[in-house]
Amino acid sequence: MAEKEEYVVDKNLCIDCNACYTNYPEVFKQVPWQGETKAEAYAPTEVGKYNPWDVVGVCPTDAISKIGEMPAKPEAAEGEEKVAPLEDLGPWEDRWERVKHQTESKWEVMKRYGMAAILSEEKDRYIIRMQFPEKAPLHIMTYKMGLPDQMPEYKYEVELNDNHDQVTINGYLTDPHFKSLTGKINSFPDRFRREFRLPQKVDLAREAYRSKVLTLELKKVPSEAIH
Protein backbone atom coordinates (compact mmCIF):
# COMPACT_ATOMS: atom_id res chain seq x y z
CA MET A 1 0.00 0.00 0.00
CA ALA A 2 1.30 3.44 -0.95
CA GLU A 3 2.40 5.73 1.85
CA LYS A 4 0.10 8.61 2.66
CA GLU A 5 0.53 12.22 3.75
CA GLU A 6 -2.06 14.00 5.84
CA TYR A 7 -2.71 17.67 6.47
CA VAL A 8 -4.70 19.64 9.01
CA VAL A 9 -6.30 23.09 8.87
CA ASP A 10 -6.32 25.43 11.86
CA LYS A 11 -9.84 26.81 11.50
CA ASN A 12 -9.03 29.73 13.79
CA LEU A 13 -6.50 30.92 11.20
CA CYS A 14 -8.46 29.92 8.10
CA ILE A 15 -10.12 32.84 6.23
CA ASP A 16 -11.90 30.58 3.72
CA CYS A 17 -10.11 32.14 0.76
CA ASN A 18 -10.74 28.89 -1.24
CA ALA A 19 -7.08 28.56 -2.30
CA CYS A 20 -6.57 25.09 -0.80
CA TYR A 21 -9.76 23.39 -1.92
CA THR A 22 -9.53 25.01 -5.35
CA ASN A 23 -5.95 23.84 -5.95
CA TYR A 24 -6.20 20.52 -4.05
CA PRO A 25 -9.89 19.52 -4.10
CA GLU A 26 -9.12 15.87 -3.36
CA VAL A 27 -7.44 16.89 -0.08
CA PHE A 28 -9.43 19.88 1.17
CA LYS A 29 -13.07 20.91 1.16
CA GLN A 30 -15.26 23.73 2.49
CA VAL A 31 -17.26 22.95 5.63
CA PRO A 32 -19.55 24.87 8.00
CA TRP A 33 -17.90 25.88 11.27
CA GLN A 34 -19.36 28.00 14.08
CA GLY A 35 -21.72 29.89 11.79
CA GLU A 36 -19.05 30.43 9.13
CA THR A 37 -17.46 28.36 6.38
CA LYS A 38 -13.89 27.13 6.67
CA ALA A 39 -11.54 24.76 4.86
CA GLU A 40 -10.93 21.27 6.13
CA ALA A 41 -8.45 18.55 5.18
CA TYR A 42 -10.67 15.51 4.61
CA ALA A 43 -8.48 12.98 2.79
CA PRO A 44 -4.81 11.95 2.78
CA THR A 45 -2.78 12.02 -0.41
CA GLU A 46 -0.08 9.68 -1.69
CA VAL A 47 3.47 10.59 -0.77
CA GLY A 48 5.15 12.26 -3.72
CA LYS A 49 1.98 13.36 -5.47
CA TYR A 50 2.41 16.92 -4.24
CA ASN A 51 5.28 18.83 -2.74
CA PRO A 52 4.18 19.41 0.88
CA TRP A 53 5.74 22.88 0.77
CA ASP A 54 3.43 23.78 -2.11
CA VAL A 55 0.41 22.46 -0.23
CA VAL A 56 1.06 24.33 3.02
CA GLY A 57 2.28 27.37 1.09
CA VAL A 58 -0.99 27.79 -0.82
CA CYS A 59 -2.58 29.18 2.35
CA PRO A 60 -2.02 32.95 2.83
CA THR A 61 -2.52 32.73 6.61
CA ASP A 62 -0.38 29.65 7.36
CA ALA A 63 -3.45 27.72 8.53
CA ILE A 64 -2.36 24.45 6.86
CA SER A 65 0.21 22.12 8.38
CA LYS A 66 1.35 18.61 7.55
CA ILE A 67 0.98 15.83 10.11
CA GLY A 68 4.46 14.49 10.74
CA GLU A 69 7.84 15.71 9.62
CA MET A 70 8.15 18.03 6.62
CA PRO A 71 10.80 17.24 3.99
CA ALA A 72 13.76 19.53 3.60
CA LYS A 73 12.66 22.85 2.15
CA PRO A 74 13.84 23.19 -1.46
CA GLU A 75 16.37 25.90 -2.18
CA ALA A 76 15.20 28.82 -4.28
CA ALA A 77 16.19 28.47 -7.91
CA GLU A 78 19.05 30.65 -9.12
CA GLY A 79 17.73 34.12 -9.84
CA GLU A 80 14.42 33.43 -8.11
CA GLU A 81 13.33 36.23 -5.83
CA LYS A 82 12.72 35.28 -2.21
CA VAL A 83 9.35 36.28 -0.83
CA ALA A 84 9.59 38.74 2.04
CA PRO A 85 7.09 38.26 4.86
CA LEU A 86 4.28 40.77 5.21
CA GLU A 87 4.54 43.46 7.85
CA ASP A 88 2.21 42.95 10.80
CA LEU A 89 -0.39 45.69 10.39
CA GLY A 90 -2.52 44.70 13.35
CA PRO A 91 -5.85 42.89 13.58
CA TRP A 92 -7.47 42.72 10.17
CA GLU A 93 -10.93 43.16 11.70
CA ASP A 94 -9.98 46.61 13.05
CA ARG A 95 -8.51 47.70 9.73
CA TRP A 96 -11.58 46.51 7.80
CA GLU A 97 -13.98 48.17 10.24
CA ARG A 98 -12.39 51.55 9.51
CA VAL A 99 -12.89 51.35 5.72
CA LYS A 100 -15.75 48.93 5.02
CA HIS A 101 -18.31 51.70 4.46
CA GLN A 102 -16.14 53.53 1.93
CA THR A 103 -16.75 53.30 -1.82
CA GLU A 104 -13.89 52.21 -4.06
CA SER A 105 -12.78 54.76 -6.63
CA LYS A 106 -13.78 53.83 -10.19
CA TRP A 107 -10.62 55.54 -11.42
CA GLU A 108 -8.55 53.24 -9.21
CA VAL A 109 -10.31 50.20 -10.71
CA MET A 110 -9.59 51.55 -14.21
CA LYS A 111 -5.87 51.68 -13.37
CA ARG A 112 -5.83 47.90 -12.90
CA TYR A 113 -6.91 47.49 -16.54
CA GLY A 114 -4.55 50.08 -18.01
CA MET A 115 -7.49 52.38 -18.72
CA ALA A 116 -6.38 55.31 -16.56
CA ALA A 117 -4.41 56.91 -19.37
CA ILE A 118 -4.50 60.09 -21.43
CA LEU A 119 -3.16 60.52 -24.97
CA SER A 120 -2.42 64.13 -25.90
CA GLU A 121 -0.95 65.69 -29.03
CA GLU A 122 1.57 68.47 -29.45
CA LYS A 123 3.01 69.97 -32.61
CA ASP A 124 5.82 67.45 -33.04
CA ARG A 125 4.84 64.60 -30.71
CA TYR A 126 2.23 62.57 -28.89
CA ILE A 127 2.35 62.11 -25.14
CA ILE A 128 0.85 59.18 -23.23
CA ARG A 129 0.47 59.41 -19.48
CA MET A 130 -0.70 56.25 -17.73
CA GLN A 131 -1.41 55.97 -14.02
CA PHE A 132 -0.63 52.64 -12.39
CA PRO A 133 -2.58 51.19 -9.42
CA GLU A 134 -1.93 52.93 -6.10
CA LYS A 135 -4.50 51.64 -3.61
CA ALA A 136 -5.16 48.04 -2.65
CA PRO A 137 -8.66 46.71 -3.46
CA LEU A 138 -11.29 47.83 -0.98
CA HIS A 139 -12.40 44.29 -0.22
CA ILE A 140 -12.59 42.24 2.95
CA MET A 141 -10.18 39.64 1.50
CA THR A 142 -7.46 42.29 1.22
CA TYR A 143 -7.65 42.77 4.96
CA LYS A 144 -8.13 39.12 5.92
CA MET A 145 -4.92 38.33 4.05
CA GLY A 146 -3.03 41.08 5.89
CA LEU A 147 -2.18 43.04 2.74
CA PRO A 148 -1.12 46.69 3.01
CA ASP A 149 -3.29 49.60 1.86
CA GLN A 150 -0.92 50.63 -0.93
CA MET A 151 -0.20 48.62 -4.06
CA PRO A 152 3.34 47.47 -4.87
CA GLU A 153 5.05 48.51 -8.09
CA TYR A 154 4.02 46.83 -11.33
CA LYS A 155 6.49 45.75 -13.98
CA TYR A 156 5.75 47.05 -17.43
CA GLU A 157 6.84 46.74 -21.06
CA VAL A 158 6.41 49.23 -23.89
CA GLU A 159 6.12 47.94 -27.47
CA LEU A 160 6.15 49.91 -30.73
CA ASN A 161 4.87 47.93 -33.70
CA ASP A 162 6.82 47.48 -36.94
CA ASN A 163 4.71 50.10 -38.68
CA HIS A 164 5.49 52.63 -35.92
CA ASP A 165 1.86 53.65 -35.56
CA GLN A 166 0.78 51.63 -32.51
CA VAL A 167 2.14 51.62 -28.96
CA THR A 168 1.27 48.84 -26.53
CA ILE A 169 1.79 48.97 -22.78
CA ASN A 170 1.79 45.70 -20.85
CA GLY A 171 1.60 45.85 -17.06
CA TYR A 172 2.30 42.93 -14.71
CA LEU A 173 1.63 42.47 -11.01
CA THR A 174 4.60 40.51 -9.64
CA ASP A 175 4.22 40.80 -5.86
CA PRO A 176 3.37 37.24 -4.71
CA HIS A 177 1.19 38.40 -1.82
CA PHE A 178 -1.06 40.51 -4.04
CA LYS A 179 -0.98 37.94 -6.85
CA SER A 180 -2.54 35.46 -4.43
CA LEU A 181 -5.52 37.83 -4.23
CA THR A 182 -6.22 37.69 -7.98
CA GLY A 183 -8.95 35.23 -8.81
CA LYS A 184 -10.44 35.58 -5.34
CA ILE A 185 -12.12 38.97 -5.87
CA ASN A 186 -13.62 40.78 -8.84
CA SER A 187 -11.95 43.58 -10.79
CA PHE A 188 -8.42 42.64 -9.78
CA PRO A 189 -6.46 41.10 -12.68
CA ASP A 190 -2.74 40.36 -12.35
CA ARG A 191 -1.93 42.03 -15.69
CA PHE A 192 -3.24 44.38 -18.34
CA ARG A 193 -2.58 45.25 -21.98
CA ARG A 194 -3.45 48.64 -23.47
CA GLU A 195 -2.98 49.55 -27.12
CA PHE A 196 -2.82 53.07 -28.56
CA ARG A 197 -3.32 53.43 -32.32
CA LEU A 198 -1.77 56.66 -33.58
CA PRO A 199 -2.75 58.63 -36.70
CA GLN A 200 0.91 59.19 -37.60
CA LYS A 201 4.12 57.20 -37.43
CA VAL A 202 6.28 57.82 -34.36
CA ASP A 203 9.51 56.97 -32.63
CA LEU A 204 9.81 56.59 -28.86
CA ALA A 205 11.68 59.73 -27.77
CA ARG A 206 11.41 59.46 -23.99
CA GLU A 207 10.15 57.00 -21.41
CA ALA A 208 9.87 57.91 -17.74
CA TYR A 209 8.21 56.32 -14.72
CA ARG A 210 7.76 58.23 -11.48
CA SER A 211 5.27 58.13 -8.62
CA LYS A 212 3.08 55.47 -10.29
CA VAL A 213 2.85 57.42 -13.56
CA LEU A 214 4.37 56.24 -16.84
CA THR A 215 5.06 58.99 -19.39
CA LEU A 216 5.87 58.24 -23.02
CA GLU A 217 6.90 60.92 -25.51
CA LEU A 218 6.42 59.76 -29.09
CA LYS A 219 8.09 61.93 -31.69
CA LYS A 220 6.25 62.27 -35.02
CA VAL A 221 8.37 61.13 -37.96
CA PRO A 222 7.78 61.25 -41.71
CA SER A 223 6.76 57.89 -43.22
CA GLU A 224 9.86 57.82 -45.45
CA ALA A 225 12.09 58.05 -42.35
CA ILE A 226 10.95 54.61 -41.11
CA HIS A 227 13.20 51.78 -42.25
Short mmCIF file of N, CA and C in Angstrom, two decimals, residues 115-188:
data_model
loop_
_atom_site.label_atom_id
_atom_site.label_comp_id
_atom_site.label_asym_id
_atom_site.label_seq_id
_atom_site.Cartn_x
_atom_site.Cartn_y
_atom_site.Cartn_z
N MET A 115 -6.57 51.43 -18.10
CA MET A 115 -7.49 52.38 -18.72
C MET A 115 -7.35 53.79 -18.18
N ALA A 116 -6.56 53.98 -17.14
CA ALA A 116 -6.38 55.31 -16.56
C ALA A 116 -5.23 56.00 -17.27
N ALA A 117 -5.47 56.35 -18.53
CA ALA A 117 -4.41 56.91 -19.37
C ALA A 117 -4.97 58.02 -20.25
N ILE A 118 -4.12 58.96 -20.58
CA ILE A 118 -4.50 60.09 -21.43
C ILE A 118 -3.49 60.20 -22.57
N LEU A 119 -3.99 60.30 -23.78
CA LEU A 119 -3.16 60.52 -24.97
C LEU A 119 -3.38 61.95 -25.43
N SER A 120 -2.33 62.74 -25.45
CA SER A 120 -2.42 64.13 -25.90
C SER A 120 -1.48 64.35 -27.08
N GLU A 121 -1.75 65.40 -27.83
CA GLU A 121 -0.95 65.69 -29.03
C GLU A 121 -0.37 67.09 -28.95
N GLU A 122 0.90 67.18 -29.29
CA GLU A 122 1.57 68.47 -29.45
C GLU A 122 2.04 68.59 -30.90
N LYS A 123 2.66 69.70 -31.22
CA LYS A 123 3.01 69.97 -32.61
C LYS A 123 3.88 68.88 -33.22
N ASP A 124 4.87 68.41 -32.47
CA ASP A 124 5.82 67.45 -33.04
C ASP A 124 5.81 66.09 -32.35
N ARG A 125 4.82 65.85 -31.45
CA ARG A 125 4.84 64.60 -30.71
C ARG A 125 3.48 64.28 -30.10
N TYR A 126 3.35 63.02 -29.70
CA TYR A 126 2.23 62.57 -28.89
C TYR A 126 2.78 62.24 -27.50
N ILE A 127 1.95 62.43 -26.50
CA ILE A 127 2.35 62.11 -25.14
C ILE A 127 1.29 61.20 -24.51
N ILE A 128 1.74 60.09 -23.96
CA ILE A 128 0.85 59.18 -23.23
C ILE A 128 1.25 59.22 -21.76
N ARG A 129 0.26 59.47 -20.93
CA ARG A 129 0.47 59.41 -19.48
C ARG A 129 -0.48 58.37 -18.91
N MET A 130 0.10 57.34 -18.29
CA MET A 130 -0.70 56.25 -17.73
C MET A 130 -0.45 56.16 -16.23
N GLN A 131 -1.52 56.14 -15.46
CA GLN A 131 -1.41 55.97 -14.02
C GLN A 131 -1.52 54.49 -13.68
N PHE A 132 -0.63 54.02 -12.84
CA PHE A 132 -0.63 52.64 -12.39
C PHE A 132 -1.36 52.55 -11.04
N PRO A 133 -1.82 51.35 -10.68
CA PRO A 133 -2.58 51.19 -9.42
C PRO A 133 -1.81 51.69 -8.20
N GLU A 134 -2.52 52.40 -7.33
CA GLU A 134 -1.93 52.93 -6.10
C GLU A 134 -2.52 52.29 -4.84
N LYS A 135 -3.83 52.12 -4.83
CA LYS A 135 -4.50 51.64 -3.61
C LYS A 135 -4.90 50.19 -3.75
N ALA A 136 -4.75 49.44 -2.66
CA ALA A 136 -5.16 48.04 -2.65
C ALA A 136 -6.68 47.96 -2.77
N PRO A 137 -7.20 46.85 -3.32
CA PRO A 137 -8.66 46.71 -3.46
C PRO A 137 -9.38 46.88 -2.13
N LEU A 138 -10.48 47.63 -2.18
CA LEU A 138 -11.29 47.83 -0.98
C LEU A 138 -12.23 46.64 -0.85
N HIS A 139 -11.67 45.55 -0.32
CA HIS A 139 -12.40 44.29 -0.22
C HIS A 139 -11.98 43.59 1.06
N ILE A 140 -12.89 42.89 1.68
CA ILE A 140 -12.59 42.24 2.95
C ILE A 140 -11.43 41.25 2.84
N MET A 141 -11.27 40.60 1.67
CA MET A 141 -10.18 39.64 1.50
C MET A 141 -8.82 40.31 1.58
N THR A 142 -8.72 41.55 1.11
CA THR A 142 -7.46 42.29 1.22
C THR A 142 -7.01 42.36 2.67
N TYR A 143 -7.96 42.59 3.55
CA TYR A 143 -7.65 42.77 4.96
C TYR A 143 -7.49 41.43 5.68
N LYS A 144 -8.29 40.45 5.32
CA LYS A 144 -8.13 39.12 5.92
C LYS A 144 -6.75 38.55 5.62
N MET A 145 -6.22 38.86 4.44
CA MET A 145 -4.92 38.33 4.05
C MET A 145 -3.76 39.17 4.56
N GLY A 146 -4.08 40.25 5.29
CA GLY A 146 -3.03 41.08 5.89
C GLY A 146 -2.27 41.94 4.91
N LEU A 147 -2.88 42.25 3.76
CA LEU A 147 -2.18 43.04 2.74
C LEU A 147 -2.19 44.52 3.11
N PRO A 148 -1.18 45.26 2.69
CA PRO A 148 -1.12 46.69 3.01
C PRO A 148 -2.13 47.49 2.18
N ASP A 149 -2.31 48.75 2.55
CA ASP A 149 -3.29 49.60 1.86
C ASP A 149 -2.80 50.08 0.51
N GLN A 150 -1.49 50.12 0.31
CA GLN A 150 -0.92 50.63 -0.93
C GLN A 150 -0.44 49.48 -1.81
N MET A 151 -0.63 49.64 -3.11
CA MET A 151 -0.20 48.62 -4.06
C MET A 151 1.31 48.65 -4.26
N PRO A 152 1.92 47.50 -4.52
CA PRO A 152 3.34 47.47 -4.87
C PRO A 152 3.53 47.95 -6.31
N GLU A 153 4.77 48.09 -6.71
CA GLU A 153 5.05 48.51 -8.09
C GLU A 153 4.71 47.38 -9.06
N TYR A 154 4.22 47.76 -10.22
CA TYR A 154 4.02 46.83 -11.33
C TYR A 154 5.26 46.85 -12.22
N LYS A 155 5.53 45.74 -12.88
CA LYS A 155 6.49 45.75 -13.98
C LYS A 155 5.74 46.11 -15.25
N TYR A 156 6.42 46.69 -16.19
CA TYR A 156 5.75 47.05 -17.43
C TYR A 156 6.70 46.91 -18.63
N GLU A 157 6.10 46.78 -19.79
CA GLU A 157 6.84 46.74 -21.06
C GLU A 157 6.15 47.66 -22.05
N VAL A 158 6.94 48.35 -22.85
CA VAL A 158 6.41 49.23 -23.89
C VAL A 158 6.82 48.67 -25.25
N GLU A 159 5.85 48.50 -26.15
CA GLU A 159 6.12 47.94 -27.47
C GLU A 159 5.66 48.93 -28.54
N LEU A 160 6.50 49.11 -29.55
CA LEU A 160 6.15 49.91 -30.73
C LEU A 160 6.12 48.96 -31.92
N ASN A 161 4.99 48.91 -32.62
CA ASN A 161 4.87 47.93 -33.70
C ASN A 161 5.78 48.26 -34.88
N ASP A 162 5.90 47.32 -35.81
CA ASP A 162 6.82 47.48 -36.94
C ASP A 162 6.45 48.65 -37.83
N ASN A 163 5.16 48.99 -37.85
CA ASN A 163 4.71 50.10 -38.68
C ASN A 163 4.84 51.44 -37.98
N HIS A 164 5.26 51.42 -36.72
CA HIS A 164 5.49 52.63 -35.92
C HIS A 164 4.24 53.49 -35.75
N ASP A 165 3.08 52.87 -35.75
CA ASP A 165 1.86 53.65 -35.56
C ASP A 165 0.97 53.07 -34.44
N GLN A 166 1.52 52.17 -33.65
CA GLN A 166 0.78 51.63 -32.51
C GLN A 166 1.73 51.35 -31.35
N VAL A 167 1.36 51.85 -30.18
CA VAL A 167 2.14 51.62 -28.96
C VAL A 167 1.30 50.74 -28.02
N THR A 168 1.94 49.73 -27.47
CA THR A 168 1.27 48.84 -26.53
C THR A 168 2.00 48.87 -25.20
N ILE A 169 1.24 49.00 -24.13
CA ILE A 169 1.79 48.97 -22.78
C ILE A 169 1.25 47.74 -22.07
N ASN A 170 2.15 46.88 -21.62
CA ASN A 170 1.79 45.70 -20.85
C ASN A 170 2.21 45.91 -19.40
N GLY A 171 1.29 45.72 -18.48
CA GLY A 171 1.60 45.85 -17.06
C GLY A 171 1.42 44.52 -16.36
N TYR A 172 2.32 44.22 -15.40
CA TYR A 172 2.30 42.93 -14.71
C TYR A 172 2.42 43.14 -13.20
N LEU A 173 1.53 42.51 -12.46
CA LEU A 173 1.63 42.47 -11.01
C LEU A 173 2.53 41.30 -10.63
N THR A 174 3.63 41.56 -9.96
CA THR A 174 4.60 40.51 -9.64
C THR A 174 4.67 40.18 -8.16
N ASP A 175 4.16 41.05 -7.30
CA ASP A 175 4.22 40.80 -5.86
C ASP A 175 3.42 39.53 -5.53
N PRO A 176 4.07 38.52 -4.94
CA PRO A 176 3.37 37.24 -4.71
C PRO A 176 2.21 37.34 -3.74
N HIS A 177 2.27 38.26 -2.78
CA HIS A 177 1.19 38.40 -1.82
C HIS A 177 -0.07 38.93 -2.50
N PHE A 178 0.10 39.95 -3.33
CA PHE A 178 -1.06 40.51 -4.04
C PHE A 178 -1.51 39.59 -5.17
N LYS A 179 -0.57 38.88 -5.79
CA LYS A 179 -0.98 37.94 -6.85
C LYS A 179 -1.88 36.85 -6.30
N SER A 180 -1.69 36.49 -5.03
CA SER A 180 -2.54 35.46 -4.43
C SER A 180 -3.97 35.95 -4.24
N LEU A 181 -4.18 37.27 -4.35
CA LEU A 181 -5.52 37.83 -4.23
C LEU A 181 -6.28 37.77 -5.56
N THR A 182 -5.56 37.74 -6.68
CA THR A 182 -6.22 37.69 -7.98
C THR A 182 -6.96 36.36 -8.11
N GLY A 183 -8.13 36.42 -8.68
CA GLY A 183 -8.95 35.23 -8.81
C GLY A 183 -9.87 35.00 -7.62
N LYS A 184 -9.60 35.71 -6.53
CA LYS A 184 -10.44 35.58 -5.34
C LYS A 184 -11.47 36.70 -5.24
N ILE A 185 -11.18 37.84 -5.89
CA ILE A 185 -12.12 38.97 -5.87
C ILE A 185 -12.30 39.48 -7.29
N ASN A 186 -13.35 40.22 -7.52
CA ASN A 186 -13.62 40.78 -8.84
C ASN A 186 -12.78 42.02 -9.10
N SER A 187 -12.61 42.33 -10.36
CA SER A 187 -11.95 43.58 -10.79
C SER A 187 -10.53 43.71 -10.25
N PHE A 188 -9.81 42.58 -10.23
CA PHE A 188 -8.42 42.64 -9.78
C PHE A 188 -7.58 41.64 -10.58
#
